JSON list of C-alpha atoms in Angstrom, two decimals:
[
{"chain": "A", "resi": 1, "resn": "MET", "atom": "CA", "xyz": [79.29, 102.88, 131.62]},
{"chain": "A", "resi": 2, "resn": "TRP", "atom": "CA", "xyz": [80.25, 100.07, 129.26]},
{"chain": "A", "resi": 3, "resn": "ALA", "atom": "CA", "xyz": [81.97, 98.24, 132.08]},
{"chain": "A", "resi": 4, "resn": "PHE", "atom": "CA", "xyz": [78.80, 98.45, 134.16]},
{"chain": "A", "resi": 5, "resn": "LEU", "atom": "CA", "xyz": [76.63, 97.15, 131.30]},
{"chain": "A", "resi": 6, "resn": "GLN", "atom": "CA", "xyz": [79.02, 94.30, 130.53]},
{"chain": "A", "resi": 7, "resn": "HIS", "atom": "CA", "xyz": [78.95, 93.10, 134.12]},
{"chain": "A", "resi": 8, "resn": "LEU", "atom": "CA", "xyz": [75.24, 93.32, 134.95]},
{"chain": "A", "resi": 9, "resn": "SER", "atom": "CA", "xyz": [74.40, 90.81, 137.65]},
{"chain": "A", "resi": 10, "resn": "PHE", "atom": "CA", "xyz": [71.14, 89.55, 139.03]},
{"chain": "A", "resi": 11, "resn": "TRP", "atom": "CA", "xyz": [71.64, 91.88, 142.02]},
{"chain": "A", "resi": 12, "resn": "ASP", "atom": "CA", "xyz": [71.45, 94.90, 139.72]},
{"chain": "A", "resi": 13, "resn": "TRP", "atom": "CA", "xyz": [68.13, 93.73, 138.29]},
{"chain": "A", "resi": 14, "resn": "LEU", "atom": "CA", "xyz": [66.71, 92.85, 141.70]},
{"chain": "A", "resi": 15, "resn": "ALA", "atom": "CA", "xyz": [67.78, 96.27, 143.03]},
{"chain": "A", "resi": 16, "resn": "LEU", "atom": "CA", "xyz": [66.12, 98.00, 140.07]},
{"chain": "A", "resi": 17, "resn": "GLY", "atom": "CA", "xyz": [62.96, 95.95, 140.61]},
{"chain": "A", "resi": 18, "resn": "THR", "atom": "CA", "xyz": [62.95, 96.82, 144.31]},
{"chain": "A", "resi": 19, "resn": "VAL", "atom": "CA", "xyz": [63.39, 100.54, 143.63]},
{"chain": "A", "resi": 20, "resn": "LEU", "atom": "CA", "xyz": [60.58, 100.49, 141.08]},
{"chain": "A", "resi": 21, "resn": "LEU", "atom": "CA", "xyz": [58.27, 98.65, 143.47]},
{"chain": "A", "resi": 22, "resn": "ILE", "atom": "CA", "xyz": [59.06, 101.13, 146.25]},
{"chain": "A", "resi": 23, "resn": "LEU", "atom": "CA", "xyz": [58.29, 104.02, 143.90]},
{"chain": "A", "resi": 24, "resn": "GLU", "atom": "CA", "xyz": [55.02, 102.28, 143.01]},
{"chain": "A", "resi": 25, "resn": "VAL", "atom": "CA", "xyz": [54.00, 102.47, 146.67]},
{"chain": "A", "resi": 26, "resn": "PHE", "atom": "CA", "xyz": [54.11, 106.26, 146.42]},
{"chain": "A", "resi": 27, "resn": "GLY", "atom": "CA", "xyz": [51.31, 106.28, 143.87]},
{"chain": "A", "resi": 28, "resn": "ALA", "atom": "CA", "xyz": [52.36, 105.50, 140.32]},
{"chain": "A", "resi": 29, "resn": "GLY", "atom": "CA", "xyz": [48.97, 103.92, 139.61]},
{"chain": "A", "resi": 30, "resn": "GLY", "atom": "CA", "xyz": [50.18, 100.44, 138.70]},
{"chain": "A", "resi": 31, "resn": "TYR", "atom": "CA", "xyz": [52.64, 101.36, 135.98]},
{"chain": "A", "resi": 32, "resn": "LEU", "atom": "CA", "xyz": [55.84, 100.82, 137.92]},
{"chain": "A", "resi": 33, "resn": "LEU", "atom": "CA", "xyz": [54.53, 97.60, 139.49]},
{"chain": "A", "resi": 34, "resn": "TRP", "atom": "CA", "xyz": [54.72, 95.73, 136.22]},
{"chain": "A", "resi": 35, "resn": "ILE", "atom": "CA", "xyz": [58.04, 97.21, 135.15]},
{"chain": "A", "resi": 36, "resn": "GLY", "atom": "CA", "xyz": [59.44, 96.37, 138.59]},
{"chain": "A", "resi": 37, "resn": "LEU", "atom": "CA", "xyz": [58.20, 92.79, 138.26]},
{"chain": "A", "resi": 38, "resn": "ALA", "atom": "CA", "xyz": [59.81, 92.59, 134.81]},
{"chain": "A", "resi": 39, "resn": "ALA", "atom": "CA", "xyz": [63.14, 93.74, 136.30]},
{"chain": "A", "resi": 40, "resn": "ALA", "atom": "CA", "xyz": [62.82, 91.15, 139.07]},
{"chain": "A", "resi": 41, "resn": "ALA", "atom": "CA", "xyz": [62.07, 88.44, 136.48]},
{"chain": "A", "resi": 42, "resn": "VAL", "atom": "CA", "xyz": [65.19, 89.40, 134.51]},
{"chain": "A", "resi": 43, "resn": "GLY", "atom": "CA", "xyz": [67.12, 89.23, 137.80]},
{"chain": "A", "resi": 44, "resn": "VAL", "atom": "CA", "xyz": [65.86, 85.70, 138.41]},
{"chain": "A", "resi": 45, "resn": "LEU", "atom": "CA", "xyz": [66.71, 84.69, 134.82]},
{"chain": "A", "resi": 46, "resn": "THR", "atom": "CA", "xyz": [70.18, 86.18, 135.19]},
{"chain": "A", "resi": 47, "resn": "PHE", "atom": "CA", "xyz": [70.67, 84.20, 138.40]},
{"chain": "A", "resi": 48, "resn": "VAL", "atom": "CA", "xyz": [69.55, 80.96, 136.72]},
{"chain": "A", "resi": 49, "resn": "LEU", "atom": "CA", "xyz": [71.45, 81.66, 133.48]},
{"chain": "A", "resi": 50, "resn": "PRO", "atom": "CA", "xyz": [74.53, 83.70, 134.51]},
{"chain": "A", "resi": 51, "resn": "GLY", "atom": "CA", "xyz": [75.95, 83.72, 130.97]},
{"chain": "A", "resi": 52, "resn": "LEU", "atom": "CA", "xyz": [73.27, 86.05, 129.53]},
{"chain": "A", "resi": 53, "resn": "SER", "atom": "CA", "xyz": [74.80, 88.99, 127.69]},
{"chain": "A", "resi": 54, "resn": "TRP", "atom": "CA", "xyz": [73.82, 92.47, 128.74]},
{"chain": "A", "resi": 55, "resn": "GLU", "atom": "CA", "xyz": [72.16, 93.05, 125.37]},
{"chain": "A", "resi": 56, "resn": "LEU", "atom": "CA", "xyz": [69.92, 90.03, 125.87]},
{"chain": "A", "resi": 57, "resn": "GLN", "atom": "CA", "xyz": [69.18, 91.11, 129.44]},
{"chain": "A", "resi": 58, "resn": "LEU", "atom": "CA", "xyz": [68.05, 94.55, 128.28]},
{"chain": "A", "resi": 59, "resn": "LEU", "atom": "CA", "xyz": [66.02, 93.02, 125.47]},
{"chain": "A", "resi": 60, "resn": "LEU", "atom": "CA", "xyz": [64.32, 90.65, 127.92]},
{"chain": "A", "resi": 61, "resn": "PHE", "atom": "CA", "xyz": [63.63, 93.53, 130.28]},
{"chain": "A", "resi": 62, "resn": "GLY", "atom": "CA", "xyz": [62.04, 95.59, 127.51]},
{"chain": "A", "resi": 63, "resn": "MET", "atom": "CA", "xyz": [59.94, 92.71, 126.23]},
{"chain": "A", "resi": 64, "resn": "LEU", "atom": "CA", "xyz": [58.80, 91.65, 129.69]},
{"chain": "A", "resi": 65, "resn": "SER", "atom": "CA", "xyz": [57.97, 95.26, 130.59]},
{"chain": "A", "resi": 66, "resn": "ILE", "atom": "CA", "xyz": [55.78, 95.61, 127.51]},
{"chain": "A", "resi": 67, "resn": "LEU", "atom": "CA", "xyz": [54.13, 92.20, 128.00]},
{"chain": "A", "resi": 68, "resn": "THR", "atom": "CA", "xyz": [53.34, 92.79, 131.66]},
{"chain": "A", "resi": 69, "resn": "ALA", "atom": "CA", "xyz": [52.05, 96.31, 130.96]},
{"chain": "A", "resi": 70, "resn": "LEU", "atom": "CA", "xyz": [49.80, 94.96, 128.19]},
{"chain": "A", "resi": 71, "resn": "TYR", "atom": "CA", "xyz": [48.59, 92.21, 130.52]},
{"chain": "A", "resi": 72, "resn": "TRP", "atom": "CA", "xyz": [47.77, 94.82, 133.17]},
{"chain": "A", "resi": 73, "resn": "TRP", "atom": "CA", "xyz": [45.99, 97.00, 130.62]},
{"chain": "A", "resi": 74, "resn": "TYR", "atom": "CA", "xyz": [43.95, 94.03, 129.36]},
{"chain": "A", "resi": 75, "resn": "ARG", "atom": "CA", "xyz": [42.98, 93.00, 132.90]},
{"chain": "A", "resi": 76, "resn": "GLN", "atom": "CA", "xyz": [41.96, 96.56, 133.81]},
{"chain": "A", "resi": 77, "resn": "ARG", "atom": "CA", "xyz": [39.84, 96.85, 130.69]},
{"chain": "A", "resi": 78, "resn": "SER", "atom": "CA", "xyz": [38.12, 93.52, 131.18]},
{"chain": "A", "resi": 79, "resn": "ALA", "atom": "CA", "xyz": [37.41, 94.29, 134.85]},
{"chain": "A", "resi": 80, "resn": "VAL", "atom": "CA", "xyz": [35.11, 97.20, 133.97]},
{"chain": "A", "resi": 81, "resn": "ARG", "atom": "CA", "xyz": [31.55, 95.93, 134.07]},
{"chain": "A", "resi": 82, "resn": "ALA", "atom": "CA", "xyz": [28.22, 97.66, 133.90]},
{"chain": "A", "resi": 83, "resn": "SER", "atom": "CA", "xyz": [26.75, 98.07, 137.34]},
{"chain": "A", "resi": 84, "resn": "ASP", "atom": "CA", "xyz": [23.56, 96.28, 138.28]},
{"chain": "A", "resi": 85, "resn": "GLN", "atom": "CA", "xyz": [22.71, 99.46, 140.24]},
{"chain": "A", "resi": 86, "resn": "PRO", "atom": "CA", "xyz": [23.64, 102.36, 137.94]},
{"chain": "A", "resi": 87, "resn": "ASN", "atom": "CA", "xyz": [21.94, 104.98, 140.15]},
{"chain": "A", "resi": 88, "resn": "LEU", "atom": "CA", "xyz": [23.61, 103.82, 143.38]},
{"chain": "A", "resi": 89, "resn": "ASN", "atom": "CA", "xyz": [25.25, 107.16, 144.22]},
{"chain": "A", "resi": 90, "resn": "LEU", "atom": "CA", "xyz": [22.77, 109.33, 142.33]},
{"chain": "A", "resi": 91, "resn": "ARG", "atom": "CA", "xyz": [20.00, 109.66, 144.87]},
{"chain": "A", "resi": 92, "resn": "GLY", "atom": "CA", "xyz": [17.94, 112.06, 142.80]},
{"chain": "A", "resi": 93, "resn": "GLN", "atom": "CA", "xyz": [17.85, 109.70, 139.82]},
{"chain": "A", "resi": 94, "resn": "GLU", "atom": "CA", "xyz": [16.10, 107.01, 141.85]},
{"chain": "A", "resi": 95, "resn": "LEU", "atom": "CA", "xyz": [13.28, 109.45, 142.60]},
{"chain": "A", "resi": 96, "resn": "ILE", "atom": "CA", "xyz": [12.23, 109.82, 138.95]},
{"chain": "A", "resi": 97, "resn": "GLY", "atom": "CA", "xyz": [8.81, 108.31, 138.38]},
{"chain": "A", "resi": 98, "resn": "LYS", "atom": "CA", "xyz": [7.86, 108.16, 142.07]},
{"chain": "A", "resi": 99, "resn": "VAL", "atom": "CA", "xyz": [4.92, 110.00, 143.63]},
{"chain": "A", "resi": 100, "resn": "PHE", "atom": "CA", "xyz": [5.33, 112.30, 146.65]},
{"chain": "A", "resi": 101, "resn": "VAL", "atom": "CA", "xyz": [3.30, 114.86, 148.60]},
{"chain": "A", "resi": 102, "resn": "VAL", "atom": "CA", "xyz": [3.82, 118.61, 148.24]},
{"chain": "A", "resi": 103, "resn": "HIS", "atom": "CA", "xyz": [5.20, 119.90, 151.55]},
{"chain": "A", "resi": 104, "resn": "GLN", "atom": "CA", "xyz": [5.15, 123.60, 150.70]},
{"chain": "A", "resi": 105, "resn": "ALA", "atom": "CA", "xyz": [2.81, 124.78, 147.94]},
{"chain": "A", "resi": 106, "resn": "ILE", "atom": "CA", "xyz": [4.40, 125.19, 144.53]},
{"chain": "A", "resi": 107, "resn": "VAL", "atom": "CA", "xyz": [3.84, 128.85, 143.63]},
{"chain": "A", "resi": 108, "resn": "ASP", "atom": "CA", "xyz": [5.34, 130.54, 140.57]},
{"chain": "A", "resi": 109, "resn": "GLY", "atom": "CA", "xyz": [7.00, 127.24, 139.70]},
{"chain": "A", "resi": 110, "resn": "ARG", "atom": "CA", "xyz": [8.82, 126.77, 143.04]},
{"chain": "A", "resi": 111, "resn": "GLY", "atom": "CA", "xyz": [8.00, 124.82, 146.15]},
{"chain": "A", "resi": 112, "resn": "LYS", "atom": "CA", "xyz": [9.02, 121.88, 148.33]},
{"chain": "A", "resi": 113, "resn": "VAL", "atom": "CA", "xyz": [8.18, 118.19, 148.22]},
{"chain": "A", "resi": 114, "resn": "LYS", "atom": "CA", "xyz": [8.43, 115.73, 151.11]},
{"chain": "A", "resi": 115, "resn": "VAL", "atom": "CA", "xyz": [10.64, 112.78, 150.15]},
{"chain": "A", "resi": 116, "resn": "ALA", "atom": "CA", "xyz": [10.96, 110.09, 152.83]},
{"chain": "A", "resi": 117, "resn": "ASP", "atom": "CA", "xyz": [12.30, 111.92, 155.90]},
{"chain": "A", "resi": 118, "resn": "GLY", "atom": "CA", "xyz": [13.58, 114.93, 153.99]},
{"chain": "A", "resi": 119, "resn": "VAL", "atom": "CA", "xyz": [12.31, 117.86, 151.96]},
{"chain": "A", "resi": 120, "resn": "TRP", "atom": "CA", "xyz": [13.48, 118.60, 148.42]},
{"chain": "A", "resi": 121, "resn": "MET", "atom": "CA", "xyz": [13.14, 121.82, 146.48]},
{"chain": "A", "resi": 122, "resn": "ALA", "atom": "CA", "xyz": [10.83, 121.33, 143.53]},
{"chain": "A", "resi": 123, "resn": "ARG", "atom": "CA", "xyz": [9.91, 123.07, 140.29]},
{"chain": "A", "resi": 124, "resn": "GLY", "atom": "CA", "xyz": [6.72, 122.55, 138.38]},
{"chain": "A", "resi": 125, "resn": "PRO", "atom": "CA", "xyz": [3.23, 123.89, 137.79]},
{"chain": "A", "resi": 126, "resn": "ASP", "atom": "CA", "xyz": [1.46, 125.60, 140.69]},
{"chain": "A", "resi": 127, "resn": "THR", "atom": "CA", "xyz": [0.22, 122.90, 143.07]},
{"chain": "A", "resi": 128, "resn": "PRO", "atom": "CA", "xyz": [-1.36, 123.27, 146.54]},
{"chain": "A", "resi": 129, "resn": "GLN", "atom": "CA", "xyz": [0.16, 121.86, 149.70]},
{"chain": "A", "resi": 130, "resn": "GLY", "atom": "CA", "xyz": [-0.81, 118.21, 150.32]},
{"chain": "A", "resi": 131, "resn": "ALA", "atom": "CA", "xyz": [-1.34, 117.41, 146.62]},
{"chain": "A", "resi": 132, "resn": "LYS", "atom": "CA", "xyz": [0.45, 114.46, 145.05]},
{"chain": "A", "resi": 133, "resn": "VAL", "atom": "CA", "xyz": [3.12, 115.04, 142.39]},
{"chain": "A", "resi": 134, "resn": "ARG", "atom": "CA", "xyz": [5.26, 112.74, 140.28]},
{"chain": "A", "resi": 135, "resn": "VAL", "atom": "CA", "xyz": [8.98, 113.39, 139.82]},
{"chain": "A", "resi": 136, "resn": "VAL", "atom": "CA", "xyz": [9.78, 113.70, 136.10]},
{"chain": "A", "resi": 137, "resn": "GLY", "atom": "CA", "xyz": [13.35, 114.98, 136.16]},
{"chain": "A", "resi": 138, "resn": "LEU", "atom": "CA", "xyz": [16.20, 116.46, 138.08]},
{"chain": "A", "resi": 139, "resn": "GLU", "atom": "CA", "xyz": [18.21, 119.68, 137.72]},
{"chain": "A", "resi": 140, "resn": "GLY", "atom": "CA", "xyz": [21.05, 119.61, 140.21]},
{"chain": "A", "resi": 141, "resn": "VAL", "atom": "CA", "xyz": [19.38, 119.33, 143.61]},
{"chain": "A", "resi": 142, "resn": "VAL", "atom": "CA", "xyz": [15.96, 120.53, 142.41]},
{"chain": "A", "resi": 143, "resn": "ILE", "atom": "CA", "xyz": [13.43, 117.90, 141.37]},
{"chain": "A", "resi": 144, "resn": "LEU", "atom": "CA", "xyz": [11.07, 118.59, 138.48]},
{"chain": "A", "resi": 145, "resn": "VAL", "atom": "CA", "xyz": [7.50, 117.53, 139.21]},
{"chain": "A", "resi": 146, "resn": "GLU", "atom": "CA", "xyz": [4.10, 117.31, 137.57]},
{"chain": "A", "resi": 147, "resn": "PRO", "atom": "CA", "xyz": [0.71, 116.88, 139.27]},
{"chain": "A", "resi": 148, "resn": "VAL", "atom": "CA", "xyz": [-0.72, 113.37, 139.52]},
{"chain": "A", "resi": 149, "resn": "ASP", "atom": "CA", "xyz": [-4.19, 113.15, 137.96]}
]
């Protein structure tokens, strides 16, 4: 083992970097990408400066791994932005506040409301068919309505 460590070459670091990058392809979520790039960078440094001791090579690898991982973490954190359309995939949320026509009379708190080209189950006070209601909330796939005055 000591003999291997004392004779680390740039090929060893490039091979390690390649293995880590291949493992990243199988779904490590970005973690091995940066460590693999750090290993490749140490390989390049070892090629340019062949007299680097194995201790310094390992130290460089550790430092570069931490720096690149922190860089990745910082970039991921800064990339998260509030959406300009927060209800994009929440179709029911965009219905709140809108007025629709009762499709099937609301009796005993249950009925159906016509929304665009579809019909949604609704809960609210008893309301006859054809009356207008406003959506005030959502419980799963059931919209909560109140009569429009």
